[in-house]
A tleap script that builds the chain and sets N, CA, C and O, in Angstrom:
source leaprc.protein.ff14SB
mol = sequence {
  NMET ALA ASN GLU GLY VAL LYS MET ASN GLY
  PHE ILE VAL LEU HIE ARG LYS LEU LEU GLU
  TRP GLU TRP TYR HIE ASP ILE ASN THR LYS
  ALA VAL PHE LEU HIE LEU LEU LEU THR ALA
  ASN TRP LYS ASN THR ARG PHE LYS GLY ILE
  ALA LEU ASN ARG GLY GLN GLY VAL PHE GLY
  ARG LYS SER MET ALA LYS THR LEU LYS ILE
  THR GLU LYS GLN VAL ARG THR ALA ILE GLN
  HIE LEU LYS TRP THR ASN GLU VAL CALA
}
set mol.1.N position { 0.841 -1.182 0.000 }
set mol.1.CA position { 0.000 0.000 0.000 }
set mol.1.C position { 0.881 1.239 0.000 }
set mol.1.O position { 1.858 1.302 0.746 }
set mol.2.N position { 0.553 2.211 -0.815 }
set mol.2.CA position { 1.367 3.415 -0.957 }
set mol.2.C position { 1.414 4.259 0.310 }
set mol.2.O position { 2.438 4.879 0.598 }
set mol.3.N position { 0.336 4.293 1.064 }
set mol.3.CA position { 0.272 5.111 2.279 }
set mol.3.C position { 0.389 4.249 3.518 }
set mol.3.O position { -0.498 4.290 4.371 }
set mol.4.N position { 1.429 3.484 3.646 }
set mol.4.CA position { 1.618 2.622 4.800 }
set mol.4.C position { 1.625 3.460 6.072 }
set mol.4.O position { 2.241 4.525 6.126 }
set mol.5.N position { 0.948 2.978 7.070 }
set mol.5.CA position { 0.873 3.694 8.331 }
set mol.5.C position { -0.312 4.637 8.407 }
set mol.5.O position { -0.632 5.124 9.491 }
set mol.6.N position { -0.974 4.912 7.292 }
set mol.6.CA position { -2.139 5.788 7.265 }
set mol.6.C position { -3.377 4.909 7.265 }
set mol.6.O position { -3.574 4.102 6.356 }
set mol.7.N position { -4.202 5.066 8.278 }
set mol.7.CA position { -5.419 4.268 8.372 }
set mol.7.C position { -6.518 4.962 7.579 }
set mol.7.O position { -6.881 6.101 7.871 }
set mol.8.N position { -7.039 4.273 6.582 }
set mol.8.CA position { -8.107 4.833 5.755 }
set mol.8.C position { -9.349 3.982 5.924 }
set mol.8.O position { -9.318 2.770 5.711 }
set mol.9.N position { -10.427 4.613 6.302 }
set mol.9.CA position { -11.697 3.928 6.465 }
set mol.9.C position { -12.738 4.600 5.598 }
set mol.9.O position { -12.637 5.792 5.309 }
set mol.10.N position { -13.738 3.842 5.181 }
set mol.10.CA position { -14.870 4.419 4.495 }
set mol.10.C position { -14.621 4.695 3.029 }
set mol.10.O position { -13.650 4.232 2.430 }
set mol.11.N position { -15.524 5.457 2.486 }
set mol.11.CA position { -15.476 5.757 1.073 }
set mol.11.C position { -16.139 7.107 0.838 }
set mol.11.O position { -16.808 7.643 1.722 }
set mol.12.N position { -15.950 7.644 -0.344 }
set mol.12.CA position { -16.679 8.833 -0.764 }
set mol.12.C position { -17.423 8.463 -2.036 }
set mol.12.O position { -17.028 7.535 -2.743 }
set mol.13.N position { -18.474 9.168 -2.325 }
set mol.13.CA position { -19.271 8.923 -3.521 }
set mol.13.C position { -19.022 10.081 -4.483 }
set mol.13.O position { -19.112 11.251 -4.108 }
set mol.14.N position { -18.713 9.737 -5.711 }
set mol.14.CA position { -18.530 10.757 -6.756 }
set mol.14.C position { -19.597 10.571 -7.817 }
set mol.14.O position { -19.843 9.456 -8.277 }
set mol.15.N position { -20.220 11.654 -8.196 }
set mol.15.CA position { -21.233 11.607 -9.245 }
set mol.15.C position { -20.541 11.682 -10.607 }
set mol.15.O position { -19.516 12.348 -10.754 }
set mol.16.N position { -21.097 11.008 -11.580 }
set mol.16.CA position { -20.507 11.023 -12.924 }
set mol.16.C position { -20.500 12.415 -13.547 }
set mol.16.O position { -19.745 12.667 -14.486 }
set mol.17.N position { -21.326 13.314 -13.038 }
set mol.17.CA position { -21.320 14.699 -13.538 }
set mol.17.C position { -19.978 15.373 -13.312 }
set mol.17.O position { -19.702 16.424 -13.892 }
set mol.18.N position { -19.138 14.769 -12.466 }
set mol.18.CA position { -17.785 15.293 -12.274 }
set mol.18.C position { -17.068 15.408 -13.618 }
set mol.18.O position { -16.214 16.276 -13.795 }
set mol.19.N position { -17.411 14.544 -14.553 }
set mol.19.CA position { -16.817 14.588 -15.896 }
set mol.19.C position { -17.125 15.898 -16.622 }
set mol.19.O position { -16.400 16.285 -17.538 }
set mol.20.N position { -18.197 16.580 -16.217 }
set mol.20.CA position { -18.605 17.845 -16.847 }
set mol.20.C position { -18.130 19.067 -16.061 }
set mol.20.O position { -18.380 20.201 -16.470 }
set mol.21.N position { -17.451 18.844 -14.942 }
set mol.21.CA position { -16.980 19.916 -14.067 }
set mol.21.C position { -15.956 20.778 -14.791 }
set mol.21.O position { -15.115 20.255 -15.523 }
set mol.22.N position { -16.015 22.078 -14.598 }
set mol.22.CA position { -15.142 23.006 -15.325 }
set mol.22.C position { -13.652 22.790 -15.072 }
set mol.22.O position { -12.830 23.162 -15.910 }
set mol.23.N position { -13.287 22.197 -13.939 }
set mol.23.CA position { -11.873 21.962 -13.642 }
set mol.23.C position { -11.445 20.522 -13.942 }
set mol.23.O position { -10.311 20.145 -13.648 }
set mol.24.N position { -12.315 19.734 -14.508 }
set mol.24.CA position { -12.012 18.318 -14.710 }
set mol.24.C position { -10.744 18.085 -15.529 }
set mol.24.O position { -9.983 17.163 -15.238 }
set mol.25.N position { -10.512 18.893 -16.529 }
set mol.25.CA position { -9.350 18.695 -17.399 }
set mol.25.C position { -8.098 19.427 -16.905 }
set mol.25.O position { -7.040 19.336 -17.527 }
set mol.26.N position { -8.217 20.146 -15.796 }
set mol.26.CA position { -7.058 20.772 -15.168 }
set mol.26.C position { -6.530 19.753 -14.156 }
set mol.26.O position { -7.068 19.624 -13.056 }
set mol.27.N position { -5.491 19.045 -14.533 }
set mol.27.CA position { -4.994 17.910 -13.756 }
set mol.27.C position { -4.671 18.287 -12.310 }
set mol.27.O position { -5.052 17.567 -11.387 }
set mol.28.N position { -3.977 19.401 -12.106 }
set mol.28.CA position { -3.577 19.785 -10.752 }
set mol.28.C position { -4.770 20.174 -9.890 }
set mol.28.O position { -4.856 19.780 -8.726 }
set mol.29.N position { -5.689 20.947 -10.458 }
set mol.29.CA position { -6.866 21.362 -9.688 }
set mol.29.C position { -7.714 20.151 -9.336 }
set mol.29.O position { -8.218 20.043 -8.218 }
set mol.30.N position { -7.870 19.245 -10.285 }
set mol.30.CA position { -8.639 18.027 -10.015 }
set mol.30.C position { -7.956 17.184 -8.933 }
set mol.30.O position { -8.626 16.660 -8.043 }
set mol.31.N position { -6.645 17.054 -9.006 }
set mol.31.CA position { -5.908 16.264 -8.011 }
set mol.31.C position { -6.044 16.876 -6.621 }
set mol.31.O position { -6.275 16.158 -5.648 }
set mol.32.N position { -5.903 18.187 -6.521 }
set mol.32.CA position { -6.027 18.864 -5.215 }
set mol.32.C position { -7.450 18.698 -4.674 }
set mol.32.O position { -7.635 18.399 -3.495 }
set mol.33.N position { -8.441 18.889 -5.524 }
set mol.33.CA position { -9.836 18.758 -5.095 }
set mol.33.C position { -10.123 17.346 -4.595 }
set mol.33.O position { -10.711 17.178 -3.527 }
set mol.34.N position { -9.719 16.341 -5.347 }
set mol.34.CA position { -9.945 14.961 -4.925 }
set mol.34.C position { -9.189 14.648 -3.632 }
set mol.34.O position { -9.698 13.934 -2.767 }
set mol.35.N position { -7.985 15.181 -3.508 }
set mol.35.CA position { -7.211 14.977 -2.274 }
set mol.35.C position { -7.940 15.592 -1.082 }
set mol.35.O position { -8.005 14.989 -0.011 }
set mol.36.N position { -8.485 16.790 -1.269 }
set mol.36.CA position { -9.237 17.434 -0.190 }
set mol.36.C position { -10.473 16.626 0.172 }
set mol.36.O position { -10.790 16.473 1.352 }
set mol.37.N position { -11.176 16.108 -0.829 }
set mol.37.CA position { -12.350 15.280 -0.556 }
set mol.37.C position { -11.975 14.022 0.235 }
set mol.37.O position { -12.655 13.642 1.188 }
set mol.38.N position { -10.883 13.394 -0.183 }
set mol.38.CA position { -10.475 12.136 0.436 }
set mol.38.C position { -9.905 12.307 1.840 }
set mol.38.O position { -9.929 11.368 2.636 }
set mol.39.N position { -9.395 13.488 2.149 }
set mol.39.CA position { -8.768 13.705 3.451 }
set mol.39.C position { -9.622 14.541 4.406 }
set mol.39.O position { -9.227 14.760 5.551 }
set mol.40.N position { -10.785 15.009 3.952 }
set mol.40.CA position { -11.660 15.803 4.818 }
set mol.40.C position { -12.161 14.946 5.972 }
set mol.40.O position { -12.336 13.736 5.830 }
set mol.41.N position { -12.389 15.584 7.114 }
set mol.41.CA position { -12.923 14.870 8.271 }
set mol.41.C position { -14.305 14.325 7.949 }
set mol.41.O position { -15.129 15.008 7.341 }
set mol.42.N position { -14.545 13.106 8.359 }
set mol.42.CA position { -15.868 12.502 8.151 }
set mol.42.C position { -16.710 12.576 9.414 }
set mol.42.O position { -17.876 12.181 9.416 }
set mol.43.N position { -16.110 13.087 10.495 }
set mol.43.CA position { -16.847 13.337 11.733 }
set mol.43.C position { -16.199 14.527 12.428 }
set mol.43.O position { -15.056 14.876 12.133 }
set mol.44.N position { -16.923 15.144 13.341 }
set mol.44.CA position { -16.379 16.266 14.097 }
set mol.44.C position { -15.199 15.783 14.934 }
set mol.44.O position { -15.230 14.692 15.503 }
set mol.45.N position { -14.160 16.609 14.998 }
set mol.45.CA position { -12.955 16.231 15.730 }
set mol.45.C position { -12.238 17.499 16.190 }
set mol.45.O position { -12.745 18.607 16.018 }
set mol.46.N position { -11.075 17.327 16.763 }
set mol.46.CA position { -10.252 18.462 17.184 }
set mol.46.C position { -8.848 18.265 16.640 }
set mol.46.O position { -8.369 17.138 16.513 }
set mol.47.N position { -8.193 19.379 16.319 }
set mol.47.CA position { -6.812 19.355 15.847 }
set mol.47.C position { -6.078 20.489 16.538 }
set mol.47.O position { -6.368 21.660 16.292 }
set mol.48.N position { -5.131 20.152 17.399 }
set mol.48.CA position { -4.336 21.139 18.142 }
set mol.48.C position { -5.228 22.185 18.814 }
set mol.48.O position { -4.964 23.385 18.742 }
set mol.49.N position { -6.284 21.705 19.466 }
set mol.49.CA position { -7.165 22.596 20.217 }
set mol.49.C position { -8.228 23.292 19.393 }
set mol.49.O position { -9.019 24.059 19.942 }
set mol.50.N position { -8.271 23.051 18.102 }
set mol.50.CA position { -9.251 23.706 17.229 }
set mol.50.C position { -10.317 22.690 16.842 }
set mol.50.O position { -10.004 21.583 16.402 }
set mol.51.N position { -11.581 23.077 17.010 }
set mol.51.CA position { -12.687 22.202 16.617 }
set mol.51.C position { -12.808 22.186 15.095 }
set mol.51.O position { -12.867 23.231 14.449 }
set mol.52.N position { -12.844 20.991 14.548 }
set mol.52.CA position { -13.036 20.818 13.106 }
set mol.52.C position { -14.318 20.037 12.887 }
set mol.52.O position { -14.532 18.985 13.489 }
set mol.53.N position { -15.163 20.563 12.023 }
set mol.53.CA position { -16.420 19.905 11.714 }
set mol.53.C position { -16.246 18.905 10.580 }
set mol.53.O position { -15.243 18.907 9.867 }
set mol.54.N position { -17.234 18.069 10.441 }
set mol.54.CA position { -17.286 17.139 9.320 }
set mol.54.C position { -17.141 17.937 8.020 }
set mol.54.O position { -17.805 18.959 7.844 }
set mol.55.N position { -16.288 17.481 7.122 }
set mol.55.CA position { -16.077 18.166 5.849 }
set mol.55.C position { -14.923 19.155 5.871 }
set mol.55.O position { -14.485 19.614 4.816 }
set mol.56.N position { -14.427 19.487 7.050 }
set mol.56.CA position { -13.300 20.395 7.159 }
set mol.56.C position { -12.005 19.605 7.273 }
set mol.56.O position { -12.016 18.410 7.565 }
set mol.57.N position { -10.904 20.280 7.042 }
set mol.57.CA position { -9.616 19.633 7.176 }
set mol.57.C position { -8.511 20.649 7.355 }
set mol.57.O position { -8.716 21.850 7.181 }
set mol.58.N position { -7.352 20.158 7.701 }
set mol.58.CA position { -6.170 20.989 7.869 }
set mol.58.C position { -5.104 20.423 6.946 }
set mol.58.O position { -4.873 19.214 6.916 }
set mol.59.N position { -4.462 21.300 6.200 }
set mol.59.CA position { -3.402 20.846 5.305 }
set mol.59.C position { -2.386 21.954 5.126 }
set mol.59.O position { -2.662 23.122 5.400 }
set mol.60.N position { -1.236 21.580 4.671 }
set mol.60.CA position { -0.198 22.541 4.324 }
set mol.60.C position { 0.149 22.368 2.846 }
set mol.60.O position { 0.142 21.256 2.318 }
set mol.61.N position { 0.450 23.477 2.198 }
set mol.61.CA position { 0.807 23.407 0.769 }
set mol.61.C position { 2.009 22.517 0.537 }
set mol.61.O position { 2.036 21.732 -0.411 }
set mol.62.N position { 3.004 22.638 1.401 }
set mol.62.CA position { 4.238 21.874 1.214 }
set mol.62.C position { 3.973 20.371 1.278 }
set mol.62.O position { 4.429 19.622 0.415 }
set mol.63.N position { 3.239 19.931 2.296 }
set mol.63.CA position { 2.975 18.494 2.426 }
set mol.63.C position { 2.052 17.997 1.311 }
set mol.63.O position { 2.226 16.887 0.810 }
set mol.64.N position { 1.069 18.822 0.923 }
set mol.64.CA position { 0.179 18.419 -0.163 }
set mol.64.C position { 0.954 18.313 -1.475 }
set mol.64.O position { 0.748 17.376 -2.245 }
set mol.65.N position { 1.840 19.266 -1.727 }
set mol.65.CA position { 2.656 19.234 -2.943 }
set mol.65.C position { 3.496 17.967 -2.989 }
set mol.65.O position { 3.615 17.326 -4.033 }
set mol.66.N position { 4.070 17.617 -1.858 }
set mol.66.CA position { 4.902 16.410 -1.791 }
set mol.66.C position { 4.055 15.162 -2.033 }
set mol.66.O position { 4.455 14.274 -2.787 }
set mol.67.N position { 2.892 15.094 -1.399 }
set mol.67.CA position { 1.998 13.948 -1.555 }
set mol.67.C position { 1.530 13.790 -2.994 }
set mol.67.O position { 1.503 12.681 -3.526 }
set mol.68.N position { 1.158 14.913 -3.628 }
set mol.68.CA position { 0.610 14.872 -4.985 }
set mol.68.C position { 1.689 14.934 -6.067 }
set mol.68.O position { 1.401 14.795 -7.256 }
set mol.69.N position { 2.931 15.145 -5.639 }
set mol.69.CA position { 4.061 15.251 -6.575 }
set mol.69.C position { 3.874 16.386 -7.590 }
set mol.69.O position { 4.101 16.236 -8.790 }
set mol.70.N position { 3.442 17.542 -7.033 }
set mol.70.CA position { 3.361 18.777 -7.804 }
set mol.70.C position { 4.038 19.864 -6.973 }
set mol.70.O position { 4.404 19.630 -5.822 }
set mol.71.N position { 4.203 21.046 -7.551 }
set mol.71.CA position { 4.879 22.116 -6.833 }
set mol.71.C position { 3.916 22.837 -5.881 }
set mol.71.O position { 2.695 22.745 -6.011 }
set mol.72.N position { 4.510 23.557 -4.923 }
set mol.72.CA position { 3.685 24.363 -4.008 }
set mol.72.C position { 2.909 25.416 -4.783 }
set mol.72.O position { 1.759 25.705 -4.453 }
set mol.73.N position { 3.518 25.986 -5.800 }
set mol.73.CA position { 2.827 26.990 -6.627 }
set mol.73.C position { 1.621 26.365 -7.328 }
set mol.73.O position { 0.574 27.001 -7.441 }
set mol.74.N position { 1.759 25.132 -7.795 }
set mol.74.CA position { 0.644 24.451 -8.445 }
set mol.74.C position { -0.480 24.182 -7.453 }
set mol.74.O position { -1.656 24.285 -7.804 }
set mol.75.N position { -0.132 23.841 -6.226 }
set mol.75.CA position { -1.149 23.649 -5.178 }
set mol.75.C position { -1.846 24.979 -4.915 }
set mol.75.O position { -3.075 25.028 -4.855 }
set mol.76.N position { -1.086 26.050 -4.757 }
set mol.76.CA position { -1.647 27.378 -4.483 }
set mol.76.C position { -2.592 27.807 -5.607 }
set mol.76.O position { -3.678 28.322 -5.340 }
set mol.77.N position { -2.190 27.598 -6.850 }
set mol.77.CA position { -3.030 27.958 -8.001 }
set mol.77.C position { -4.307 27.129 -8.006 }
set mol.77.O position { -5.390 27.663 -8.250 }
set mol.78.N position { -4.192 25.826 -7.740 }
set mol.78.CA position { -5.364 24.957 -7.717 }
set mol.78.C position { -6.347 25.386 -6.630 }
set mol.78.O position { -7.555 25.425 -6.862 }
set mol.79.N position { -5.829 25.708 -5.447 }
set mol.79.CA position { -6.686 26.171 -4.349 }
set mol.79.C position { -7.399 27.457 -4.758 }
set mol.79.O position { -8.582 27.633 -4.466 }
set mol.80.N position { -6.683 28.353 -5.433 }
set mol.80.CA position { -7.301 29.601 -5.895 }
set mol.80.C position { -8.434 29.309 -6.879 }
set mol.80.O position { -9.494 29.930 -6.801 }
set mol.81.N position { -8.220 28.370 -7.804 }
set mol.81.CA position { -9.286 27.981 -8.737 }
set mol.81.C position { -10.524 27.515 -7.968 }
set mol.81.O position { -11.646 27.926 -8.263 }
set mol.82.N position { -10.300 26.657 -6.986 }
set mol.82.CA position { -11.409 26.093 -6.214 }
set mol.82.C position { -12.117 27.151 -5.376 }
set mol.82.O position { -13.323 27.053 -5.150 }
set mol.83.N position { -11.391 28.148 -4.917 }
set mol.83.CA position { -12.011 29.251 -4.181 }
set mol.83.C position { -12.846 30.121 -5.118 }
set mol.83.O position { -13.955 30.529 -4.771 }
set mol.84.N position { -12.307 30.405 -6.314 }
set mol.84.CA position { -13.028 31.248 -7.279 }
set mol.84.C position { -14.401 30.684 -7.601 }
set mol.84.O position { -15.359 31.439 -7.763 }
set mol.85.N position { -14.506 29.374 -7.694 }
set mol.85.CA position { -15.759 28.743 -8.092 }
set mol.85.C position { -16.507 28.140 -6.892 }
set mol.85.O position { -17.438 27.353 -7.064 }
set mol.86.N position { -16.090 28.515 -5.688 }
set mol.86.CA position { -16.778 28.141 -4.446 }
set mol.86.C position { -16.817 26.639 -4.162 }
set mol.86.O position { -17.724 26.168 -3.477 }
set mol.87.N position { -15.859 25.893 -4.672 }
set mol.87.CA position { -15.759 24.479 -4.301 }
set mol.87.C position { -15.167 24.338 -2.895 }
set mol.87.O position { -15.499 23.397 -2.175 }
set mol.88.N position { -14.303 25.257 -2.509 }
set mol.88.CA position { -13.726 25.274 -1.168 }
set mol.88.C position { -13.815 26.681 -0.605 }
set mol.88.O position { -13.922 27.660 -1.344 }
set mol.89.N position { -13.767 26.762 0.709 }
set mol.89.CA position { -13.804 28.073 1.375 }
set mol.89.C position { -12.634 28.162 2.331 }
set mol.89.O position { -12.463 29.179 3.003 }
savepdb mol mol.pdb
quit
Protein backbone atom coordinates (compact mmCIF):
# COMPACT_ATOMS: atom_id res chain seq x y z
CA UNK A 1 0.00 0.00 0.00
CA UNK A 2 1.37 3.42 -0.96
CA UNK A 3 0.27 5.11 2.28
CA UNK A 4 1.62 2.62 4.80
CA UNK A 5 0.87 3.69 8.33
CA UNK A 6 -2.14 5.79 7.27
CA UNK A 7 -5.42 4.27 8.37
CA UNK A 8 -8.11 4.83 5.76
CA UNK A 9 -11.70 3.93 6.46
CA UNK A 10 -14.87 4.42 4.49
CA UNK A 11 -15.48 5.76 1.07
CA UNK A 12 -16.68 8.83 -0.76
CA UNK A 13 -19.27 8.92 -3.52
CA UNK A 14 -18.53 10.76 -6.76
CA UNK A 15 -21.23 11.61 -9.25
CA UNK A 16 -20.51 11.02 -12.92
CA UNK A 17 -21.32 14.70 -13.54
CA UNK A 18 -17.79 15.29 -12.27
CA UNK A 19 -16.82 14.59 -15.90
CA UNK A 20 -18.60 17.84 -16.85
CA UNK A 21 -16.98 19.92 -14.07
CA UNK A 22 -15.14 23.01 -15.33
CA UNK A 23 -11.87 21.96 -13.64
CA UNK A 24 -12.01 18.32 -14.71
CA UNK A 25 -9.35 18.69 -17.40
CA UNK A 26 -7.06 20.77 -15.17
CA UNK A 27 -4.99 17.91 -13.76
CA UNK A 28 -3.58 19.78 -10.75
CA UNK A 29 -6.87 21.36 -9.69
CA UNK A 30 -8.64 18.03 -10.02
CA UNK A 31 -5.91 16.26 -8.01
CA UNK A 32 -6.03 18.86 -5.21
CA UNK A 33 -9.84 18.76 -5.10
CA UNK A 34 -9.94 14.96 -4.93
CA UNK A 35 -7.21 14.98 -2.27
CA UNK A 36 -9.24 17.43 -0.19
CA UNK A 37 -12.35 15.28 -0.56
CA UNK A 38 -10.48 12.14 0.44
CA UNK A 39 -8.77 13.71 3.45
CA UNK A 40 -11.66 15.80 4.82
CA UNK A 41 -12.92 14.87 8.27
CA UNK A 42 -15.87 12.50 8.15
CA UNK A 43 -16.85 13.34 11.73
CA UNK A 44 -16.38 16.27 14.10
CA UNK A 45 -12.96 16.23 15.73
CA UNK A 46 -10.25 18.46 17.18
CA UNK A 47 -6.81 19.36 15.85
CA UNK A 48 -4.34 21.14 18.14
CA UNK A 49 -7.17 22.60 20.22
CA UNK A 50 -9.25 23.71 17.23
CA UNK A 51 -12.69 22.20 16.62
CA UNK A 52 -13.04 20.82 13.11
CA UNK A 53 -16.42 19.90 11.71
CA UNK A 54 -17.29 17.14 9.32
CA UNK A 55 -16.08 18.17 5.85
CA UNK A 56 -13.30 20.39 7.16
CA UNK A 57 -9.62 19.63 7.18
CA UNK A 58 -6.17 20.99 7.87
CA UNK A 59 -3.40 20.85 5.30
CA UNK A 60 -0.20 22.54 4.32
CA UNK A 61 0.81 23.41 0.77
CA UNK A 62 4.24 21.87 1.21
CA UNK A 63 2.97 18.49 2.43
CA UNK A 64 0.18 18.42 -0.16
CA UNK A 65 2.66 19.23 -2.94
CA UNK A 66 4.90 16.41 -1.79
CA UNK A 67 2.00 13.95 -1.55
CA UNK A 68 0.61 14.87 -4.99
CA UNK A 69 4.06 15.25 -6.58
CA UNK A 70 3.36 18.78 -7.80
CA UNK A 71 4.88 22.12 -6.83
CA UNK A 72 3.69 24.36 -4.01
CA UNK A 73 2.83 26.99 -6.63
CA UNK A 74 0.64 24.45 -8.45
CA UNK A 75 -1.15 23.65 -5.18
CA UNK A 76 -1.65 27.38 -4.48
CA UNK A 77 -3.03 27.96 -8.00
CA UNK A 78 -5.36 24.96 -7.72
CA UNK A 79 -6.69 26.17 -4.35
CA UNK A 80 -7.30 29.60 -5.90
CA UNK A 81 -9.29 27.98 -8.74
CA UNK A 82 -11.41 26.09 -6.21
CA UNK A 83 -12.01 29.25 -4.18
CA UNK A 84 -13.03 31.25 -7.28
CA UNK A 85 -15.76 28.74 -8.09
CA UNK A 86 -16.78 28.14 -4.45
CA UNK A 87 -15.76 24.48 -4.30
CA UNK A 88 -13.73 25.27 -1.17
CA UNK A 89 -13.80 28.07 1.38
